[in-house]
Tab-separated table of C-alpha atoms and ligand atoms in Angstrom:
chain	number	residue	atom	x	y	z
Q	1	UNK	CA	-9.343	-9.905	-10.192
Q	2	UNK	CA	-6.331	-11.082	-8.114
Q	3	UNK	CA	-4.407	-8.800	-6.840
Q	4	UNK	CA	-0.120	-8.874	-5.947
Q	5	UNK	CA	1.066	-7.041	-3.231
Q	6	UNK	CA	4.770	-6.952	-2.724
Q	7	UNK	CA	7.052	-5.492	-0.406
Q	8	UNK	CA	10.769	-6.136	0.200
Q	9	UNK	CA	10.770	-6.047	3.997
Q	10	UNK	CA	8.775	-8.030	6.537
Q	11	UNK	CA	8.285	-4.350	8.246
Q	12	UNK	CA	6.425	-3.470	4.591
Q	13	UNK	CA	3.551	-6.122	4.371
Q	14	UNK	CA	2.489	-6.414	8.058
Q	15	UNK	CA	0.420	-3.551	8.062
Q	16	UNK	CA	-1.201	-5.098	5.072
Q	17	UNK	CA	-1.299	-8.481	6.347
Q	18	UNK	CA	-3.278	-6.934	9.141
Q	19	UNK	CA	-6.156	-5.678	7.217
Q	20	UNK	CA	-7.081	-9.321	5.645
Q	21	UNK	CA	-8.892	-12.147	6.487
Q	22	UNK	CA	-8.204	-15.745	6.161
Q	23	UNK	CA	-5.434	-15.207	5.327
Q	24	UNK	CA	-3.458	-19.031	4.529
Q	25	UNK	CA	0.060	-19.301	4.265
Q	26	UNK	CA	1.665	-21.121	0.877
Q	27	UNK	CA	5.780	-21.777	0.776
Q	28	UNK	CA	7.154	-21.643	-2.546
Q	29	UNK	CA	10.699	-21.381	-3.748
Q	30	UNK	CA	12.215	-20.757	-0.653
Q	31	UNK	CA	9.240	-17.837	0.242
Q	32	UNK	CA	5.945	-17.299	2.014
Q	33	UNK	CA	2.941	-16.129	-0.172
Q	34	UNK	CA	-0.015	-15.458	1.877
Q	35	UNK	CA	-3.294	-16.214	-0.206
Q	36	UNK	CA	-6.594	-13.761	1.286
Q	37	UNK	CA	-9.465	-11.910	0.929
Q	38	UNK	CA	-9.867	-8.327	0.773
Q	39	UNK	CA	-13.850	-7.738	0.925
Q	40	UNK	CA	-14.495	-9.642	-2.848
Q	41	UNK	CA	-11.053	-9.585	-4.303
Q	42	UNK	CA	-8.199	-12.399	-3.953
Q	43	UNK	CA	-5.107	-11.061	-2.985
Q	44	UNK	CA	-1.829	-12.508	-2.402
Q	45	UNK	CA	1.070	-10.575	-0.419
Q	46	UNK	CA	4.889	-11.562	-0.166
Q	47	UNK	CA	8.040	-9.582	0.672
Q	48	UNK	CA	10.604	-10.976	-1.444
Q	49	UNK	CA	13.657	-10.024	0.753
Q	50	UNK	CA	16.107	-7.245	-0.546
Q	51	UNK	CA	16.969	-6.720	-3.856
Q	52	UNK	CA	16.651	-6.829	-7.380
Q	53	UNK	CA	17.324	-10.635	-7.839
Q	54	UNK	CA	14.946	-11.722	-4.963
Q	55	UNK	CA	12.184	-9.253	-5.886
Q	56	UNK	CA	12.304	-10.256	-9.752
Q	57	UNK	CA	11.613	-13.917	-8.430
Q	58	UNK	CA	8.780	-12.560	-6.345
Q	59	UNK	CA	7.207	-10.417	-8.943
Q	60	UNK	CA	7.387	-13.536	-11.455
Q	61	UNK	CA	5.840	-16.184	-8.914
Q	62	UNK	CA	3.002	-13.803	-8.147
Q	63	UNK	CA	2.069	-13.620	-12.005
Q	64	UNK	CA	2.711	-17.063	-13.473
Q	65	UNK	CA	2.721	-19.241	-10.335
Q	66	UNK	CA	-0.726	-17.270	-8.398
Q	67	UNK	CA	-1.981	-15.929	-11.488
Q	68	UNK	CA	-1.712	-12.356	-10.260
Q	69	UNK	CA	-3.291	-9.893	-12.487
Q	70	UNK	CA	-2.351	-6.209	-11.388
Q	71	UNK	CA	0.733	-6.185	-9.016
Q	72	UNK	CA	1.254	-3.354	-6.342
Q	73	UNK	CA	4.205	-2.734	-4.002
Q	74	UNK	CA	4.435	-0.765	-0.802
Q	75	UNK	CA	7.404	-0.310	0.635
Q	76	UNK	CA	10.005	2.438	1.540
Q	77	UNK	CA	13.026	4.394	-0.323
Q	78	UNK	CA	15.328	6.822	0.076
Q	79	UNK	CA	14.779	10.588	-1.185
Q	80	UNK	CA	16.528	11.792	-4.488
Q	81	UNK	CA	14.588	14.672	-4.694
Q	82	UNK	CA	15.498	17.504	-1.845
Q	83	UNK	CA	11.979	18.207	-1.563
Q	84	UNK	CA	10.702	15.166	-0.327
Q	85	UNK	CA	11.060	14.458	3.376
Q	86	UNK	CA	10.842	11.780	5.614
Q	87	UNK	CA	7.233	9.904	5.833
Q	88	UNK	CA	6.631	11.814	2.197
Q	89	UNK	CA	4.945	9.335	-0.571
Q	90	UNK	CA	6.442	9.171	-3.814
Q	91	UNK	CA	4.192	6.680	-7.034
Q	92	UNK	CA	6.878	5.558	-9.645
Q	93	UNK	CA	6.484	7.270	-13.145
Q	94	UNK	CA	8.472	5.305	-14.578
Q	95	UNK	CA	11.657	3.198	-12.810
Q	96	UNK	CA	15.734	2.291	-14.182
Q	97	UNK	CA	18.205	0.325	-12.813
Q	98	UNK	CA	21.022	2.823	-11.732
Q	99	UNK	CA	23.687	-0.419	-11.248
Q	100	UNK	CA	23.605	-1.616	-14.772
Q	101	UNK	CA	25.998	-0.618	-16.461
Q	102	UNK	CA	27.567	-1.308	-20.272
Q	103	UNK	CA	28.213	1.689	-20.877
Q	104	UNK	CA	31.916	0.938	-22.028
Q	105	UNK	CA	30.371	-0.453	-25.125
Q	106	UNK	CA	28.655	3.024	-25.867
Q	107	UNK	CA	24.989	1.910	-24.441
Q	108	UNK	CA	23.519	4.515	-22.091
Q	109	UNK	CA	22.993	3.476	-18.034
Q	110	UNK	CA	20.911	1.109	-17.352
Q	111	UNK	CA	20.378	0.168	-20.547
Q	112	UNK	CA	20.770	-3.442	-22.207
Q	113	UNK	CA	20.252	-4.727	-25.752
Q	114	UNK	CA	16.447	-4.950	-26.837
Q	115	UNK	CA	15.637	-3.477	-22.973
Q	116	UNK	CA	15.032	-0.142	-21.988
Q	117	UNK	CA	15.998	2.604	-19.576
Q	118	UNK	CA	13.131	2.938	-18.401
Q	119	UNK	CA	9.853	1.178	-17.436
Q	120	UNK	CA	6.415	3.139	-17.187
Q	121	UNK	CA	4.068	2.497	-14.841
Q	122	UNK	CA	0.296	1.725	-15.564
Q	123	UNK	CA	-1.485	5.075	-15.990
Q	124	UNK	CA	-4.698	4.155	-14.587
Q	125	UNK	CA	-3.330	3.151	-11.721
Q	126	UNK	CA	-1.437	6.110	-10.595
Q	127	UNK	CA	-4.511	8.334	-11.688
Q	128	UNK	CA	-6.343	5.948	-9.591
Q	129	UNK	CA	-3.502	7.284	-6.911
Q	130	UNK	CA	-4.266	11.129	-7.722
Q	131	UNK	CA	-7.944	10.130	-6.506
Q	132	UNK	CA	-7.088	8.565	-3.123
Q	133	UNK	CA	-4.494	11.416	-2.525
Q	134	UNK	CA	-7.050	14.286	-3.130
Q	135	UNK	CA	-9.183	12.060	-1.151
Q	136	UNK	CA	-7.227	11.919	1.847
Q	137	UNK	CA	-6.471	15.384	1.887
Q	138	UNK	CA	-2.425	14.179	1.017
Q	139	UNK	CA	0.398	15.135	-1.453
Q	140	UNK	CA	2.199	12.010	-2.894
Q	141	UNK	CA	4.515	13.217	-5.554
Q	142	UNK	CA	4.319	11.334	-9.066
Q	143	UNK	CA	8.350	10.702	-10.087
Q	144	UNK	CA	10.964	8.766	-11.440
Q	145	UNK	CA	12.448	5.851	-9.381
Q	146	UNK	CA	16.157	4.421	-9.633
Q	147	UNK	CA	16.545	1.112	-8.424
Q	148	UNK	CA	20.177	-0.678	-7.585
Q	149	UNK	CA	21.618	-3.490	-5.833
Q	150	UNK	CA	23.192	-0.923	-3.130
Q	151	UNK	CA	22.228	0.791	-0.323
Q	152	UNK	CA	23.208	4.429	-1.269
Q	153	UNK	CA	24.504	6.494	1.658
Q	154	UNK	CA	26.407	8.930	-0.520
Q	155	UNK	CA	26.033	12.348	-1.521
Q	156	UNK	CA	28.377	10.995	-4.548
Q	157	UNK	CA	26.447	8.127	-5.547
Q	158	UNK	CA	23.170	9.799	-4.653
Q	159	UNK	CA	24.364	12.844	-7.239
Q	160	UNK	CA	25.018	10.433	-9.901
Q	161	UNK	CA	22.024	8.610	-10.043
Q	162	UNK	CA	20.358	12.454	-9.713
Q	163	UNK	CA	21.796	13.506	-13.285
Q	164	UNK	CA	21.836	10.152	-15.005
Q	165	UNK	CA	18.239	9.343	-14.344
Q	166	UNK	CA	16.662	12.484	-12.963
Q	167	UNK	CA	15.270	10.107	-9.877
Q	168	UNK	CA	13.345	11.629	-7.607
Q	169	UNK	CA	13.774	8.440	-5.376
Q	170	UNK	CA	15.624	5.324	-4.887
Q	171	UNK	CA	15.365	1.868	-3.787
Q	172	UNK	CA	16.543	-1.577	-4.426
Q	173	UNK	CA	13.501	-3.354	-6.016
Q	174	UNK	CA	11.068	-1.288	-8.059
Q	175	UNK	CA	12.414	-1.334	-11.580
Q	176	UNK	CA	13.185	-5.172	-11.497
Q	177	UNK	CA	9.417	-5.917	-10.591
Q	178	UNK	CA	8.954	-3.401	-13.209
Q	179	UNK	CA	10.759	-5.151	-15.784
Q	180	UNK	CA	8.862	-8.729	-14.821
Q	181	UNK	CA	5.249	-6.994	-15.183
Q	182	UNK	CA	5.674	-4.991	-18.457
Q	183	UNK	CA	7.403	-8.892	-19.927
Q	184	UNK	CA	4.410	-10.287	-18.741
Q	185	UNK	CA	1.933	-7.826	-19.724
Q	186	UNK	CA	0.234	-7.099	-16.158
Q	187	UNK	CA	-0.476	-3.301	-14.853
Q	188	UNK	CA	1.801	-2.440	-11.777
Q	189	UNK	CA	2.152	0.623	-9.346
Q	190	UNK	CA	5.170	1.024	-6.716
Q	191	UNK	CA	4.641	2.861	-4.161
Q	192	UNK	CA	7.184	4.160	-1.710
Q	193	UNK	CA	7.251	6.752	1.876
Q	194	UNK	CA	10.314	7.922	2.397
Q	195	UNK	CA	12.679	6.495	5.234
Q	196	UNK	CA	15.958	8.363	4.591
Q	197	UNK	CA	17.858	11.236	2.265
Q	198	UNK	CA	20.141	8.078	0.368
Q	199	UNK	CA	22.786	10.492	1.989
Q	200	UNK	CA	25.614	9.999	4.781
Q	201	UNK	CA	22.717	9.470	7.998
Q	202	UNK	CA	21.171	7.242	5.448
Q	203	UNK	CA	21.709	4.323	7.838
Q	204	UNK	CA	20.541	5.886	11.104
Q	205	UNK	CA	17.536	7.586	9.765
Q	206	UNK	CA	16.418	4.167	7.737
Q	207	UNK	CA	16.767	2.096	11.029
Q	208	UNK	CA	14.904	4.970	12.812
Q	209	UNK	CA	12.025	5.375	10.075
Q	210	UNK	CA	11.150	2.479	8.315
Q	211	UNK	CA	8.890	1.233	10.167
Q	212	UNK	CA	6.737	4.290	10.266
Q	213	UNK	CA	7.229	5.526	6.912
Q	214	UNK	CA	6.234	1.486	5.845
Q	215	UNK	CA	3.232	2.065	7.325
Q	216	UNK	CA	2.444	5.802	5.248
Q	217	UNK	CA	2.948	3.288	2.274
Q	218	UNK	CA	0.547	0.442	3.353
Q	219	UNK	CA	-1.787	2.896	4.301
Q	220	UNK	CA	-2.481	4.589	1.186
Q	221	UNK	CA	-2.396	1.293	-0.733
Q	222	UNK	CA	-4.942	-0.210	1.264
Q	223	UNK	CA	-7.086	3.279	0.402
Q	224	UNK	CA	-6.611	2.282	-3.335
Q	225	UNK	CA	-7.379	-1.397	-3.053
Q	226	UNK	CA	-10.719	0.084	-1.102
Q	227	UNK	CA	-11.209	1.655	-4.163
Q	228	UNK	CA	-10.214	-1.283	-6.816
Q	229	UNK	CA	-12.850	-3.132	-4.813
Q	230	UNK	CA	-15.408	-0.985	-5.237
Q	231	UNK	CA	-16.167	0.598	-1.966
P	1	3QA	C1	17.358	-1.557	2.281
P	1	3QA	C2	15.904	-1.864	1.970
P	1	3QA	C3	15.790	-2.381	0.585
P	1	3QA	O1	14.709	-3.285	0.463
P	1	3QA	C4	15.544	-1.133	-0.218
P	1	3QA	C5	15.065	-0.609	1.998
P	1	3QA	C6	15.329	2.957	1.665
P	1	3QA	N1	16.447	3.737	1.724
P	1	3QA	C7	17.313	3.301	0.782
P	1	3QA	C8	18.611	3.717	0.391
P	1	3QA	N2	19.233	3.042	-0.591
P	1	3QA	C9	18.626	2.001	-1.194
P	1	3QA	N3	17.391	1.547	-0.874
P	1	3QA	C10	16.734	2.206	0.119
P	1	3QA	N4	14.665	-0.378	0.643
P	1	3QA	C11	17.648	-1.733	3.692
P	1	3QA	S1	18.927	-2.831	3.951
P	1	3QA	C12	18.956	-2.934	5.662
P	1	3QA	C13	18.235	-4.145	6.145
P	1	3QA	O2	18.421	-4.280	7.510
P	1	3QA	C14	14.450	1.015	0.236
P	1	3QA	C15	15.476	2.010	0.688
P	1	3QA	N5	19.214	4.761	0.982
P	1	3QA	C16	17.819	-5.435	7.992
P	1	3QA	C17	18.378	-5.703	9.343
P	1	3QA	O3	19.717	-6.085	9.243
């Protein structure tokens, strides 16, 4: 087993970086994958940079370039969903992208030609989060995930991507890693703490929480890849 794990943000893989040894850095179209260890697995980690175009290269290099097998992501979002606060974690269902749009030809958002609205995630993974969770003592909330090349800090745009995709969060890279590992035939899980409400103190609260709420995320992944290595 080799395992991916993604972020987008430097701030969402060092807390992951931290927990591995010999760890050896490899550059690759224009990025830094670090190859490791994690007690007998082979991990690699990147964070892509922001967005859906850098973090669709990512996802793609980790599969066909590192031979990745299962891909995970850690990271942070902002909340859809009024019940979810600030450090809460939130496992991807299934993920759209809420910025594509032909819908002037009479196709649904975020739907293109033999694509789909939506991507599921792999459901023995996020039963394999239900475990950790009960584990820990934690609620993560299992929902739907809109992902855009925007940072949303409207109650407008926020509303929008609400009713059209019944999100419970949002973020800028989920669904297009999504897309890569269902093409490709590899499990995946996204996993995201929220940093912010996606509203108008979107900006403020995201600079003032994403490093914590990063670390929620890292956290709990590192409890499941405890438990994907058999400890
Ligand atoms: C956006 C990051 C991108 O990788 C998506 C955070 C948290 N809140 C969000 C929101 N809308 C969309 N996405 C998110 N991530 C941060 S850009 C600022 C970078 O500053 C999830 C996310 N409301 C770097 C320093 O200049």
């Amino acid at each position: 087993m080799k395992i991916a794990i993604m972020g987008a943000m430097p701030e969402e893989v060092a807390p992951i970086l931290e927990s591995l040894d010999d760890v050896v850095e490899v550059n690759y179209a224009k990025n830094k994958y670090f190859k490791a260890k994690y007690k007998d697995i082979d991990v690699v980690v990147a964070y892509s940079k922001i967005g859906k175009v850098f973090s669709t290269l990512t996802a793609s290099t980790m599969l066909q370039m590192f031979a990745c097998d299962m891909l995970l992501f850690t990271g942070v979002a902002g909340a859809v969903n009024s019940k979810l606060q600030i450090g809460d974690l939130v496992v991807a269902s299934k993920l759209a992208q809420h910025d594509l749009d032909i819908t002037i030809f009479g196709h649904p958002h975020g739907y293109v030609p033999e694509g789909s609205v939506y991507v599921e995630s792999d459901r023995d993974l996020t039963a394999l989060s239900k475990i950790v969770a009960s584990e820990m003592g934690i609620d993560v909330k299992e929902g739907i995930i809109a992902t855009g090349d925007q940072f949303i800090a409207s109650e407008e745009r926020k509303g929008f991507i609400a009713e059209t995709f019944k999100a419970d969060a949002l973020e800028m890279e989920g669904a297009s890693v999504a897309v890569v590992c269902d093409a490709l035939g590899v499990p995946f899980f996204i996993l995201r703490s929220i940093s912010d409400s996606a509203d108008m103190d979107a900006g403020f609260n995201f600079e003032e929480f994403v490093e914590s709420s990063a670390k929620v995320s890292a956290k709990f992944l590192m409890k499941m890849i405890d438990k994907l290595a058999g400890a």
